Amino acid sequence: MTLDIARTVRDLRARTDSWRDAGESIALVPTMGAIHEGHRSLARLASGMADRVVTSLFVNPLQFGPREDFHAYPRDEARDAQVLAEAGSDLLYAPDASEMYPRGFSTAVHVGDLSEDLCGASRPNHFDGVATVVTKLLLQCAPDKAIFGEKDYQQLLVIKRFVRDLNIPVEIIGGPIVREPDGLAMSSRNAYLSAEERKIAPVLHEIIQQAAADLAQGRGADDAAESARFKLEAAGFRVDYVAVRDPETLAPLHGPVTTARVLAAVHLGKTRLIDNMPVPPAG
Ligand code: AMP
């Protein structure tokens, strides 16, 4: 199976315009490639919700910090295209950086408040990069729906916020986190883990799952977060944050909670891992 590839906004619009003219709806699944089952699940979700699925592949330089892994980020477009075709994608939109950011590009989308905390605190400008590229992708493709993973929970909320604030006419859908059999959330960055680190990595999920269960049993938010931090450090992670937050606004929570999200970011060797769980736990 081969997947058509559009490299320019013009090519993309030629395809999406013809689908729209034929009365077909369109769902967009933005990715940075190195496609895994998490991405595939979003493409399948999209194909169940719209007549046509566009998957984008763009390793967005704007969302990487100067000392982050932009150059090392895994890239294999031919394999990605094959796997996405099998997952029900109709078109791969893979622009190069000069198409996305032509010389003189000087605009940014900044979401106040939600962007500044958690991952935004340790990755300055990261969410500006995400919000800017996702705004462009939404305007370039003009999909009816766009699908993002709950794996990047703060990112999902940031995107919902600017779409609402800017009146972008698209429905943003969150897809559930896909995990390895041992619980580790799938991520393109898991490829960076050494064999030894890979054995430790699923403990992140175990610990936040336990925190979510404890919160559901009435344990206070500060207490649950502190206990999770202690366990993560004891397991060998360097903790960036572990937090219990309001699931809609990400506002900090303190005492007992009814609904919440436990969110964590840790470093394991050179690899940064993130994960999150709902309270009460899903299912
Ligand atoms: P990325 O290529 O890492 O930028 O991710 C592209 C999209 O896939 C984002 O919306 C992510 O939240 C989503 N995603 C990444 N990993 C997973 C996962 N394990 N489960 C569900 N969605 C994911």
Short mmCIF file of C-alpha atoms and ligand atoms in Angstrom, two decimals:
data_model
loop_
_atom_site.label_atom_id
_atom_site.label_comp_id
_atom_site.label_asym_id
_atom_site.label_seq_id
_atom_site.Cartn_x
_atom_site.Cartn_y
_atom_site.Cartn_z
CA MET A 1 0.00 0.00 0.00
CA THR A 2 1.40 3.41 -0.87
CA LEU A 3 0.29 6.73 0.51
CA ASP A 4 0.13 9.93 -1.53
CA ILE A 5 2.38 12.65 -0.18
CA ALA A 6 1.75 16.40 -0.39
CA ARG A 7 4.83 18.57 0.14
CA THR A 8 3.34 22.03 -0.26
CA VAL A 9 0.31 23.91 1.01
CA ARG A 10 -0.81 24.19 -2.59
CA ASP A 11 -0.72 20.40 -3.14
CA LEU A 12 -2.46 19.80 0.16
CA ARG A 13 -5.25 22.26 -0.67
CA ALA A 14 -5.74 20.80 -4.14
CA ARG A 15 -6.52 17.46 -2.48
CA THR A 16 -8.60 18.75 0.42
CA ASP A 17 -10.59 21.13 -1.85
CA SER A 18 -11.53 18.26 -4.16
CA TRP A 19 -12.70 16.16 -1.20
CA ARG A 20 -14.71 19.06 0.22
CA ASP A 21 -16.26 19.74 -3.21
CA ALA A 22 -17.37 16.08 -3.25
CA GLY A 23 -19.05 16.63 0.14
CA GLU A 24 -16.48 14.60 2.09
CA SER A 25 -15.44 15.43 5.65
CA ILE A 26 -11.77 15.57 6.65
CA ALA A 27 -9.91 14.66 9.85
CA LEU A 28 -6.31 15.74 10.47
CA VAL A 29 -3.81 13.82 12.62
CA PRO A 30 -0.66 15.89 13.23
CA THR A 31 2.52 13.94 14.05
CA MET A 32 6.29 14.34 14.08
CA GLY A 33 6.70 10.89 12.52
CA ALA A 34 8.53 7.82 13.90
CA ILE A 35 5.04 6.38 13.76
CA HIS A 36 4.07 3.93 16.50
CA GLU A 37 0.84 2.32 17.67
CA GLY A 38 -0.17 5.52 19.52
CA HIS A 39 -0.18 7.47 16.24
CA ARG A 40 -1.86 4.59 14.41
CA SER A 41 -4.67 4.51 16.96
CA LEU A 42 -5.29 8.23 16.28
CA ALA A 43 -5.37 7.60 12.51
CA ARG A 44 -7.88 4.78 13.03
CA LEU A 45 -9.98 6.98 15.32
CA ALA A 46 -9.89 9.67 12.62
CA SER A 47 -10.96 7.30 9.86
CA GLY A 48 -13.97 6.28 11.95
CA MET A 49 -15.00 9.94 12.28
CA ALA A 50 -14.45 11.43 8.82
CA ASP A 51 -14.50 10.41 5.16
CA ARG A 52 -10.87 11.39 4.61
CA VAL A 53 -7.82 11.35 6.88
CA VAL A 54 -4.80 13.58 6.41
CA THR A 55 -1.78 12.74 8.57
CA SER A 56 0.89 15.37 8.80
CA LEU A 57 4.55 14.61 9.39
CA PHE A 58 6.63 17.59 10.38
CA VAL A 59 9.42 17.66 12.94
CA ASN A 60 8.74 21.18 14.06
CA PRO A 61 11.97 23.03 14.89
CA LEU A 62 10.05 25.77 16.77
CA GLN A 63 8.96 23.44 19.55
CA PHE A 64 12.46 22.16 20.43
CA GLY A 65 14.75 24.01 22.84
CA PRO A 66 18.37 24.75 21.79
CA ARG A 67 19.72 21.82 23.82
CA GLU A 68 16.93 19.40 22.90
CA ASP A 69 16.83 16.51 20.42
CA PHE A 70 15.67 18.18 17.17
CA HIS A 71 18.59 16.80 15.14
CA ALA A 72 18.57 13.36 16.79
CA TYR A 73 14.78 12.96 16.51
CA PRO A 74 14.05 9.64 14.70
CA ARG A 75 13.07 10.14 11.03
CA ASP A 76 11.92 7.41 8.60
CA GLU A 77 9.34 8.85 6.22
CA ALA A 78 9.11 5.82 3.89
CA ARG A 79 8.27 3.47 6.73
CA ASP A 80 5.88 6.01 8.30
CA ALA A 81 3.98 6.40 5.01
CA GLN A 82 3.56 2.62 4.71
CA VAL A 83 2.29 2.20 8.27
CA LEU A 84 -0.08 5.17 8.03
CA ALA A 85 -1.61 3.89 4.79
CA GLU A 86 -2.41 0.64 6.61
CA ALA A 87 -3.98 2.61 9.47
CA GLY A 88 -6.44 4.29 7.09
CA SER A 89 -4.73 7.55 6.22
CA ASP A 90 -5.54 8.95 2.74
CA LEU A 91 -2.76 11.51 2.45
CA LEU A 92 0.53 12.30 4.14
CA TYR A 93 1.27 16.00 4.38
CA ALA A 94 5.04 16.30 4.81
CA PRO A 95 6.18 19.86 4.13
CA ASP A 96 9.79 20.85 4.60
CA ALA A 97 10.80 23.60 7.01
CA SER A 98 11.04 26.26 4.28
CA GLU A 99 7.44 25.56 3.23
CA MET A 100 6.22 25.86 6.82
CA TYR A 101 8.44 28.78 7.80
CA PRO A 102 9.44 30.74 4.69
CA ARG A 103 12.19 33.30 5.01
CA GLY A 104 10.94 36.24 7.05
CA PHE A 105 8.41 34.18 9.02
CA SER A 106 7.83 36.18 12.21
CA THR A 107 4.49 35.26 13.76
CA ALA A 108 3.84 33.22 16.90
CA VAL A 109 0.74 31.95 18.68
CA HIS A 110 1.09 32.20 22.44
CA VAL A 111 -1.45 30.72 24.84
CA GLY A 112 -1.13 32.48 28.20
CA ASP A 113 -1.56 30.72 31.51
CA LEU A 114 -2.01 27.06 30.39
CA SER A 115 1.32 27.16 28.50
CA GLU A 116 3.46 28.50 31.28
CA ASP A 117 3.27 25.73 33.85
CA LEU A 118 4.35 22.04 34.01
CA CYS A 119 6.05 21.19 30.67
CA GLY A 120 5.93 24.89 29.76
CA ALA A 121 7.99 25.78 32.84
CA SER A 122 10.82 23.39 31.96
CA ARG A 123 10.58 23.82 28.17
CA PRO A 124 10.33 27.58 27.58
CA ASN A 125 8.73 28.43 24.21
CA HIS A 126 7.76 24.79 23.61
CA PHE A 127 4.02 25.43 23.60
CA ASP A 128 4.42 28.58 21.48
CA GLY A 129 6.09 26.33 18.91
CA VAL A 130 3.30 23.77 19.17
CA ALA A 131 0.50 26.37 19.04
CA THR A 132 2.09 28.13 16.06
CA VAL A 133 2.58 24.98 13.99
CA VAL A 134 -0.81 23.50 14.86
CA THR A 135 -2.52 26.79 13.96
CA LYS A 136 -0.76 26.68 10.59
CA LEU A 137 -1.65 23.01 10.03
CA LEU A 138 -5.31 23.72 10.85
CA LEU A 139 -5.41 26.70 8.46
CA GLN A 140 -3.54 24.82 5.73
CA CYS A 141 -5.74 21.73 5.87
CA ALA A 142 -9.02 23.21 7.19
CA PRO A 143 -10.16 19.85 8.60
CA ASP A 144 -13.56 19.26 10.23
CA LYS A 145 -11.83 17.45 13.09
CA ALA A 146 -8.28 17.21 14.37
CA ILE A 147 -7.14 14.38 16.63
CA PHE A 148 -4.46 14.63 19.33
CA GLY A 149 -3.32 12.12 21.95
CA GLU A 150 -4.03 12.42 25.66
CA LYS A 151 -0.42 11.27 26.06
CA ASP A 152 0.44 14.97 25.67
CA TYR A 153 -2.36 16.09 27.94
CA GLN A 154 -1.23 19.66 28.51
CA GLN A 155 -0.68 20.05 24.75
CA LEU A 156 -4.23 18.85 24.10
CA LEU A 157 -5.63 21.49 26.49
CA VAL A 158 -3.43 24.23 24.99
CA ILE A 159 -4.71 23.35 21.50
CA LYS A 160 -8.35 23.30 22.64
CA ARG A 161 -7.82 26.70 24.23
CA PHE A 162 -6.37 28.54 21.22
CA VAL A 163 -8.86 26.90 18.86
CA ARG A 164 -11.62 28.29 21.05
CA ASP A 165 -9.93 31.67 21.58
CA LEU A 166 -9.21 32.18 17.87
CA ASN A 167 -12.54 30.76 16.65
CA ILE A 168 -10.83 28.21 14.43
CA PRO A 169 -13.68 26.17 12.94
CA VAL A 170 -12.51 22.66 13.86
CA GLU A 171 -13.46 20.11 16.47
CA ILE A 172 -10.50 18.98 18.59
CA ILE A 173 -10.71 15.34 19.68
CA GLY A 174 -8.51 13.65 22.30
CA GLY A 175 -7.50 10.00 21.79
CA PRO A 176 -6.61 7.66 24.68
CA ILE A 177 -3.00 6.85 25.60
CA VAL A 178 -1.67 3.70 23.95
CA ARG A 179 0.78 1.77 26.12
CA GLU A 180 3.30 -1.03 25.74
CA PRO A 181 2.20 -4.30 27.40
CA ASP A 182 4.20 -3.34 30.52
CA GLY A 183 2.42 0.01 30.83
CA LEU A 184 5.02 2.36 29.35
CA ALA A 185 3.23 5.01 27.25
CA MET A 186 4.33 4.66 23.63
CA SER A 187 6.55 7.50 22.44
CA SER A 188 8.98 8.06 19.60
CA ARG A 189 11.51 9.04 22.29
CA ASN A 190 11.37 5.58 23.92
CA ALA A 191 13.89 4.58 21.22
CA TYR A 192 16.50 6.61 23.15
CA LEU A 193 16.25 4.37 26.24
CA SER A 194 19.08 1.91 26.94
CA ALA A 195 18.10 -1.71 27.73
CA GLU A 196 18.60 -0.99 31.42
CA GLU A 197 16.52 2.23 31.32
CA ARG A 198 13.79 0.49 29.34
CA LYS A 199 13.31 -1.90 32.29
CA ILE A 200 12.86 1.01 34.72
CA ALA A 201 10.68 3.19 32.43
CA PRO A 202 7.28 1.45 33.05
CA VAL A 203 7.61 2.22 36.77
CA LEU A 204 6.57 5.79 35.88
CA HIS A 205 3.17 4.49 34.85
CA GLU A 206 2.89 2.23 37.93
CA ILE A 207 3.60 5.10 40.29
CA ILE A 208 1.16 7.60 38.80
CA GLN A 209 -1.45 4.85 38.49
CA GLN A 210 -1.03 4.22 42.23
CA ALA A 211 -1.32 7.97 42.90
CA ALA A 212 -4.55 8.09 40.87
CA ALA A 213 -5.94 5.11 42.80
CA ASP A 214 -4.98 6.70 46.14
CA LEU A 215 -6.64 9.99 45.13
CA ALA A 216 -9.80 8.11 44.17
CA GLN A 217 -9.73 6.61 47.70
CA GLY A 218 -9.67 10.09 49.26
CA ARG A 219 -5.95 10.77 49.72
CA GLY A 220 -5.14 14.48 49.54
CA ALA A 221 -3.62 15.87 46.33
CA ASP A 222 -0.42 17.30 47.88
CA ASP A 223 0.18 14.13 49.81
CA ALA A 224 -0.32 11.89 46.74
CA ALA A 225 2.00 14.05 44.60
CA GLU A 226 4.72 14.09 47.27
CA SER A 227 4.55 10.34 47.73
CA ALA A 228 4.73 9.78 43.94
CA ARG A 229 7.77 12.08 43.71
CA PHE A 230 9.54 10.16 46.46
CA LYS A 231 8.85 6.81 44.75
CA LEU A 232 9.94 8.12 41.33
CA GLU A 233 13.24 9.36 42.75
CA ALA A 234 13.78 6.07 44.58
CA ALA A 235 13.20 4.20 41.28
CA GLY A 236 15.99 6.20 39.59
CA PHE A 237 14.10 8.95 37.75
CA ARG A 238 15.07 12.60 37.93
CA VAL A 239 11.72 14.25 38.51
CA ASP A 240 10.83 17.36 36.52
CA TYR A 241 7.33 17.50 38.02
CA VAL A 242 4.59 15.31 39.37
CA ALA A 243 1.35 17.17 39.94
CA VAL A 244 -2.34 16.71 40.65
CA ARG A 245 -4.33 19.21 38.62
CA ASP A 246 -7.82 20.18 37.56
CA PRO A 247 -8.48 18.13 34.39
CA GLU A 248 -9.86 21.11 32.42
CA THR A 249 -7.81 24.10 33.58
CA LEU A 250 -4.70 22.41 35.04
CA ALA A 251 -5.17 24.59 38.15
CA PRO A 252 -3.32 23.10 41.16
CA LEU A 253 -5.44 21.01 43.57
CA HIS A 254 -4.61 20.46 47.22
CA GLY A 255 -6.93 18.43 49.48
CA PRO A 256 -9.20 15.52 48.51
CA VAL A 257 -10.41 15.61 44.90
CA THR A 258 -13.38 14.27 42.96
CA THR A 259 -11.95 14.59 39.45
CA ALA A 260 -8.34 15.38 38.63
CA ARG A 261 -5.43 14.52 36.36
CA VAL A 262 -2.11 13.23 37.68
CA LEU A 263 0.66 14.46 35.38
CA ALA A 264 4.37 13.69 35.51
CA ALA A 265 7.53 14.45 33.56
CA VAL A 266 10.79 12.73 34.44
CA HIS A 267 14.26 12.22 33.05
CA LEU A 268 15.76 8.77 32.76
CA GLY A 269 19.36 9.16 31.64
CA LYS A 270 19.15 11.43 28.59
CA THR A 271 15.49 10.69 27.88
CA ARG A 272 12.58 12.85 29.01
CA LEU A 273 9.39 10.85 29.60
CA ILE A 274 5.89 12.18 30.28
CA ASP A 275 2.72 10.40 31.35
CA ASN A 276 -0.64 11.17 32.92
CA MET A 277 -3.67 9.43 34.40
CA PRO A 278 -7.25 10.49 35.09
CA VAL A 279 -8.85 10.48 38.54
CA PRO A 280 -11.04 8.54 38.96
CA PRO A 281 -9.07 6.01 36.89
CA ALA A 282 -10.69 5.23 33.51
CA GLY A 283 -12.51 1.93 33.03
P1 AMP B 1 4.25 13.23 18.24
O1 AMP B 1 4.59 12.59 16.93
O2 AMP B 1 4.98 12.61 19.40
O3 AMP B 1 4.28 14.73 18.20
O4 AMP B 1 2.74 12.85 18.50
C1 AMP B 1 1.74 13.08 17.54
C2 AMP B 1 0.40 12.85 18.17
O5 AMP B 1 0.33 11.50 18.65
C3 AMP B 1 0.15 13.76 19.38
O6 AMP B 1 -1.21 14.17 19.37
C4 AMP B 1 0.45 12.83 20.54
O7 AMP B 1 -0.25 13.19 21.71
C5 AMP B 1 -0.04 11.52 20.00
N1 AMP B 1 0.57 10.41 20.72
C6 AMP B 1 1.90 10.22 20.94
N2 AMP B 1 2.08 9.11 21.68
C7 AMP B 1 0.86 8.60 21.93
C8 AMP B 1 0.38 7.47 22.68
N3 AMP B 1 1.21 6.63 23.28
N4 AMP B 1 -0.95 7.25 22.73
C9 AMP B 1 -1.81 8.11 22.11
N5 AMP B 1 -1.43 9.18 21.41
C10 AMP B 1 -0.11 9.43 21.33
#
